[in-house]
């Protein structure tokens, strides 16, 4: 991922612990700095695996902030990257002045991957480690902990500039233990939250399960299509980009590329055209299928242990909640 601009500022609490102070970098890092590129790459990798909130800039009202204006000025060449980064860092320090645990190094980068440009900001904490010096002796060595992030956000600049309606181009870390930090980030970004990634991902997987059952695919085809969906979702997760329903539909069924998309729309699942994949939800998704002796069974793995139980000692499958359509057939009188 080529770096176009990057810089690192320092946030520290004052001696009295009343507020955060900003120590700004004298200048951005060279764009061809391989170590900085490695650092930003590691931060992106960690960020992609974390639970996130999604949304877009608020255009008016109390939620709207100055960040959108600053970004426009920067992209138009009316403000330097250094000026943008200092303004961001200063606003963050003020916004989170009571959250002194956020002290650390604030990495801000403008990067490009393919045709997509993004702005990432991540607060990185330093930890004590051990290194080896020139005399081959073990010595203390401070290291940045890139595998643990508590405060970070990313803006898809390309998607934002395209002005696509309802696009969710701003994301931010949304960990259960960091509610105040997440609220501070939302205020800093001047955004309004939109898509609920876990809920949308669950609904998409439900729509997929319904589609597979409706089409009555055999076990092998069902597994292939499930693998296709999960592979696509994981690839988008790795890239830090949302899943697109039309693109996914074409991958699920190359012979009828619009079939899955039309199934979603006709059944009115209420899904957004673009869905940020949720790693935790995806990791729990898998379909169990089997067919023999005139009996065909297929269900999502997350149902095992709740509405479906398997008694291994007697090789018996117990369904606690029989589907309505099946129940009506079973109870229908001649």
JSON list of C-alpha atoms in Angstrom, two decimals, residues 88-173:
[
{"chain": "A", "resi": 88, "resn": "UNK", "atom": "CA", "xyz": [-6.57, 16.68, 13.84]},
{"chain": "A", "resi": 89, "resn": "UNK", "atom": "CA", "xyz": [-4.22, 15.84, 16.70]},
{"chain": "A", "resi": 90, "resn": "UNK", "atom": "CA", "xyz": [-5.04, 19.07, 18.54]},
{"chain": "A", "resi": 91, "resn": "UNK", "atom": "CA", "xyz": [-8.77, 18.47, 18.25]},
{"chain": "A", "resi": 92, "resn": "UNK", "atom": "CA", "xyz": [-8.32, 14.88, 19.43]},
{"chain": "A", "resi": 93, "resn": "UNK", "atom": "CA", "xyz": [-6.33, 16.00, 22.48]},
{"chain": "A", "resi": 94, "resn": "UNK", "atom": "CA", "xyz": [-9.07, 18.49, 23.36]},
{"chain": "A", "resi": 95, "resn": "UNK", "atom": "CA", "xyz": [-11.90, 16.06, 22.65]},
{"chain": "A", "resi": 96, "resn": "UNK", "atom": "CA", "xyz": [-10.41, 13.33, 24.83]},
{"chain": "A", "resi": 97, "resn": "UNK", "atom": "CA", "xyz": [-8.73, 15.48, 27.47]},
{"chain": "A", "resi": 98, "resn": "UNK", "atom": "CA", "xyz": [-10.31, 13.44, 30.27]},
{"chain": "A", "resi": 99, "resn": "UNK", "atom": "CA", "xyz": [-9.26, 10.13, 28.74]},
{"chain": "A", "resi": 100, "resn": "UNK", "atom": "CA", "xyz": [-5.59, 10.24, 29.73]},
{"chain": "A", "resi": 101, "resn": "UNK", "atom": "CA", "xyz": [-5.10, 6.60, 28.79]},
{"chain": "A", "resi": 102, "resn": "UNK", "atom": "CA", "xyz": [-5.00, 7.70, 25.14]},
{"chain": "A", "resi": 103, "resn": "UNK", "atom": "CA", "xyz": [-1.50, 9.11, 25.55]},
{"chain": "A", "resi": 104, "resn": "UNK", "atom": "CA", "xyz": [0.87, 7.69, 22.99]},
{"chain": "A", "resi": 105, "resn": "UNK", "atom": "CA", "xyz": [1.93, 8.17, 19.38]},
{"chain": "A", "resi": 106, "resn": "UNK", "atom": "CA", "xyz": [-0.71, 9.33, 16.92]},
{"chain": "A", "resi": 107, "resn": "UNK", "atom": "CA", "xyz": [0.07, 7.99, 13.44]},
{"chain": "A", "resi": 108, "resn": "UNK", "atom": "CA", "xyz": [-1.73, 9.73, 10.58]},
{"chain": "A", "resi": 109, "resn": "UNK", "atom": "CA", "xyz": [-1.29, 8.54, 7.00]},
{"chain": "A", "resi": 110, "resn": "UNK", "atom": "CA", "xyz": [-2.66, 9.20, 3.53]},
{"chain": "A", "resi": 111, "resn": "UNK", "atom": "CA", "xyz": [-2.32, 6.06, 1.46]},
{"chain": "A", "resi": 112, "resn": "UNK", "atom": "CA", "xyz": [-3.39, 4.56, -1.82]},
{"chain": "A", "resi": 113, "resn": "UNK", "atom": "CA", "xyz": [-4.31, 0.97, -2.71]},
{"chain": "A", "resi": 114, "resn": "UNK", "atom": "CA", "xyz": [-5.26, 0.50, -6.33]},
{"chain": "A", "resi": 115, "resn": "UNK", "atom": "CA", "xyz": [-7.69, 3.28, -7.18]},
{"chain": "A", "resi": 116, "resn": "UNK", "atom": "CA", "xyz": [-8.68, 3.86, -3.56]},
{"chain": "A", "resi": 117, "resn": "UNK", "atom": "CA", "xyz": [-7.18, 6.51, -1.29]},
{"chain": "A", "resi": 118, "resn": "UNK", "atom": "CA", "xyz": [-7.71, 6.45, 2.47]},
{"chain": "A", "resi": 119, "resn": "UNK", "atom": "CA", "xyz": [-6.74, 8.49, 5.51]},
{"chain": "A", "resi": 120, "resn": "UNK", "atom": "CA", "xyz": [-5.85, 6.45, 8.59]},
{"chain": "A", "resi": 121, "resn": "UNK", "atom": "CA", "xyz": [-5.23, 7.72, 12.10]},
{"chain": "A", "resi": 122, "resn": "UNK", "atom": "CA", "xyz": [-4.30, 5.37, 14.90]},
{"chain": "A", "resi": 123, "resn": "UNK", "atom": "CA", "xyz": [-3.04, 5.88, 18.42]},
{"chain": "A", "resi": 124, "resn": "UNK", "atom": "CA", "xyz": [-0.17, 3.49, 19.17]},
{"chain": "A", "resi": 125, "resn": "UNK", "atom": "CA", "xyz": [1.17, 2.74, 22.63]},
{"chain": "A", "resi": 126, "resn": "UNK", "atom": "CA", "xyz": [4.80, 1.99, 23.35]},
{"chain": "A", "resi": 127, "resn": "UNK", "atom": "CA", "xyz": [5.85, -1.07, 25.32]},
{"chain": "A", "resi": 128, "resn": "UNK", "atom": "CA", "xyz": [9.16, -2.17, 26.73]},
{"chain": "A", "resi": 129, "resn": "UNK", "atom": "CA", "xyz": [10.86, -5.01, 24.90]},
{"chain": "A", "resi": 130, "resn": "UNK", "atom": "CA", "xyz": [14.26, -6.61, 24.59]},
{"chain": "A", "resi": 131, "resn": "UNK", "atom": "CA", "xyz": [16.73, -6.28, 21.74]},
{"chain": "A", "resi": 132, "resn": "UNK", "atom": "CA", "xyz": [20.28, -7.31, 20.95]},
{"chain": "A", "resi": 133, "resn": "UNK", "atom": "CA", "xyz": [23.01, -4.70, 20.57]},
{"chain": "A", "resi": 134, "resn": "UNK", "atom": "CA", "xyz": [26.14, -4.74, 18.38]},
{"chain": "A", "resi": 135, "resn": "UNK", "atom": "CA", "xyz": [27.99, -6.71, 21.07]},
{"chain": "A", "resi": 136, "resn": "UNK", "atom": "CA", "xyz": [25.28, -9.40, 20.97]},
{"chain": "A", "resi": 137, "resn": "UNK", "atom": "CA", "xyz": [24.09, -8.45, 24.45]},
{"chain": "A", "resi": 138, "resn": "UNK", "atom": "CA", "xyz": [20.44, -8.25, 25.47]},
{"chain": "A", "resi": 139, "resn": "UNK", "atom": "CA", "xyz": [19.37, -4.64, 26.03]},
{"chain": "A", "resi": 140, "resn": "UNK", "atom": "CA", "xyz": [16.08, -2.84, 26.72]},
{"chain": "A", "resi": 141, "resn": "UNK", "atom": "CA", "xyz": [14.36, -1.81, 23.52]},
{"chain": "A", "resi": 142, "resn": "UNK", "atom": "CA", "xyz": [11.15, 0.22, 23.32]},
{"chain": "A", "resi": 143, "resn": "UNK", "atom": "CA", "xyz": [8.68, -1.06, 20.74]},
{"chain": "A", "resi": 144, "resn": "UNK", "atom": "CA", "xyz": [5.38, 0.14, 19.31]},
{"chain": "A", "resi": 145, "resn": "UNK", "atom": "CA", "xyz": [2.52, -2.23, 20.08]},
{"chain": "A", "resi": 146, "resn": "UNK", "atom": "CA", "xyz": [0.87, -2.38, 16.66]},
{"chain": "A", "resi": 147, "resn": "UNK", "atom": "CA", "xyz": [-1.17, -5.49, 17.47]},
{"chain": "A", "resi": 148, "resn": "UNK", "atom": "CA", "xyz": [-3.35, -3.72, 20.06]},
{"chain": "A", "resi": 149, "resn": "UNK", "atom": "CA", "xyz": [-5.29, -0.63, 19.08]},
{"chain": "A", "resi": 150, "resn": "UNK", "atom": "CA", "xyz": [-7.87, 1.12, 21.23]},
{"chain": "A", "resi": 151, "resn": "UNK", "atom": "CA", "xyz": [-8.35, 4.28, 19.17]},
{"chain": "A", "resi": 152, "resn": "UNK", "atom": "CA", "xyz": [-8.26, 4.42, 15.38]},
{"chain": "A", "resi": 153, "resn": "UNK", "atom": "CA", "xyz": [-10.33, 5.57, 12.42]},
{"chain": "A", "resi": 154, "resn": "UNK", "atom": "CA", "xyz": [-10.14, 5.40, 8.64]},
{"chain": "A", "resi": 155, "resn": "UNK", "atom": "CA", "xyz": [-11.78, 7.51, 5.94]},
{"chain": "A", "resi": 156, "resn": "UNK", "atom": "CA", "xyz": [-12.22, 6.21, 2.42]},
{"chain": "A", "resi": 157, "resn": "UNK", "atom": "CA", "xyz": [-11.41, 9.47, 0.64]},
{"chain": "A", "resi": 158, "resn": "UNK", "atom": "CA", "xyz": [-12.24, 8.11, -2.80]},
{"chain": "A", "resi": 159, "resn": "UNK", "atom": "CA", "xyz": [-15.69, 6.96, -1.75]},
{"chain": "A", "resi": 160, "resn": "UNK", "atom": "CA", "xyz": [-16.33, 10.21, 0.11]},
{"chain": "A", "resi": 161, "resn": "UNK", "atom": "CA", "xyz": [-15.42, 12.29, -2.94]},
{"chain": "A", "resi": 162, "resn": "UNK", "atom": "CA", "xyz": [-17.65, 10.17, -5.18]},
{"chain": "A", "resi": 163, "resn": "UNK", "atom": "CA", "xyz": [-20.60, 11.51, -3.16]},
{"chain": "A", "resi": 164, "resn": "UNK", "atom": "CA", "xyz": [-22.44, 8.19, -3.45]},
{"chain": "A", "resi": 165, "resn": "UNK", "atom": "CA", "xyz": [-25.76, 8.31, -1.58]},
{"chain": "A", "resi": 166, "resn": "UNK", "atom": "CA", "xyz": [-25.79, 6.40, 1.73]},
{"chain": "A", "resi": 167, "resn": "UNK", "atom": "CA", "xyz": [-22.13, 5.35, 1.33]},
{"chain": "A", "resi": 168, "resn": "UNK", "atom": "CA", "xyz": [-20.50, 4.40, 4.65]},
{"chain": "A", "resi": 169, "resn": "UNK", "atom": "CA", "xyz": [-17.02, 5.80, 4.05]},
{"chain": "A", "resi": 170, "resn": "UNK", "atom": "CA", "xyz": [-15.94, 6.49, 7.66]},
{"chain": "A", "resi": 171, "resn": "UNK", "atom": "CA", "xyz": [-15.08, 3.69, 10.06]},
{"chain": "A", "resi": 172, "resn": "UNK", "atom": "CA", "xyz": [-13.74, 3.73, 13.61]},
{"chain": "A", "resi": 173, "resn": "UNK", "atom": "CA", "xyz": [-12.81, 1.22, 16.29]}
]
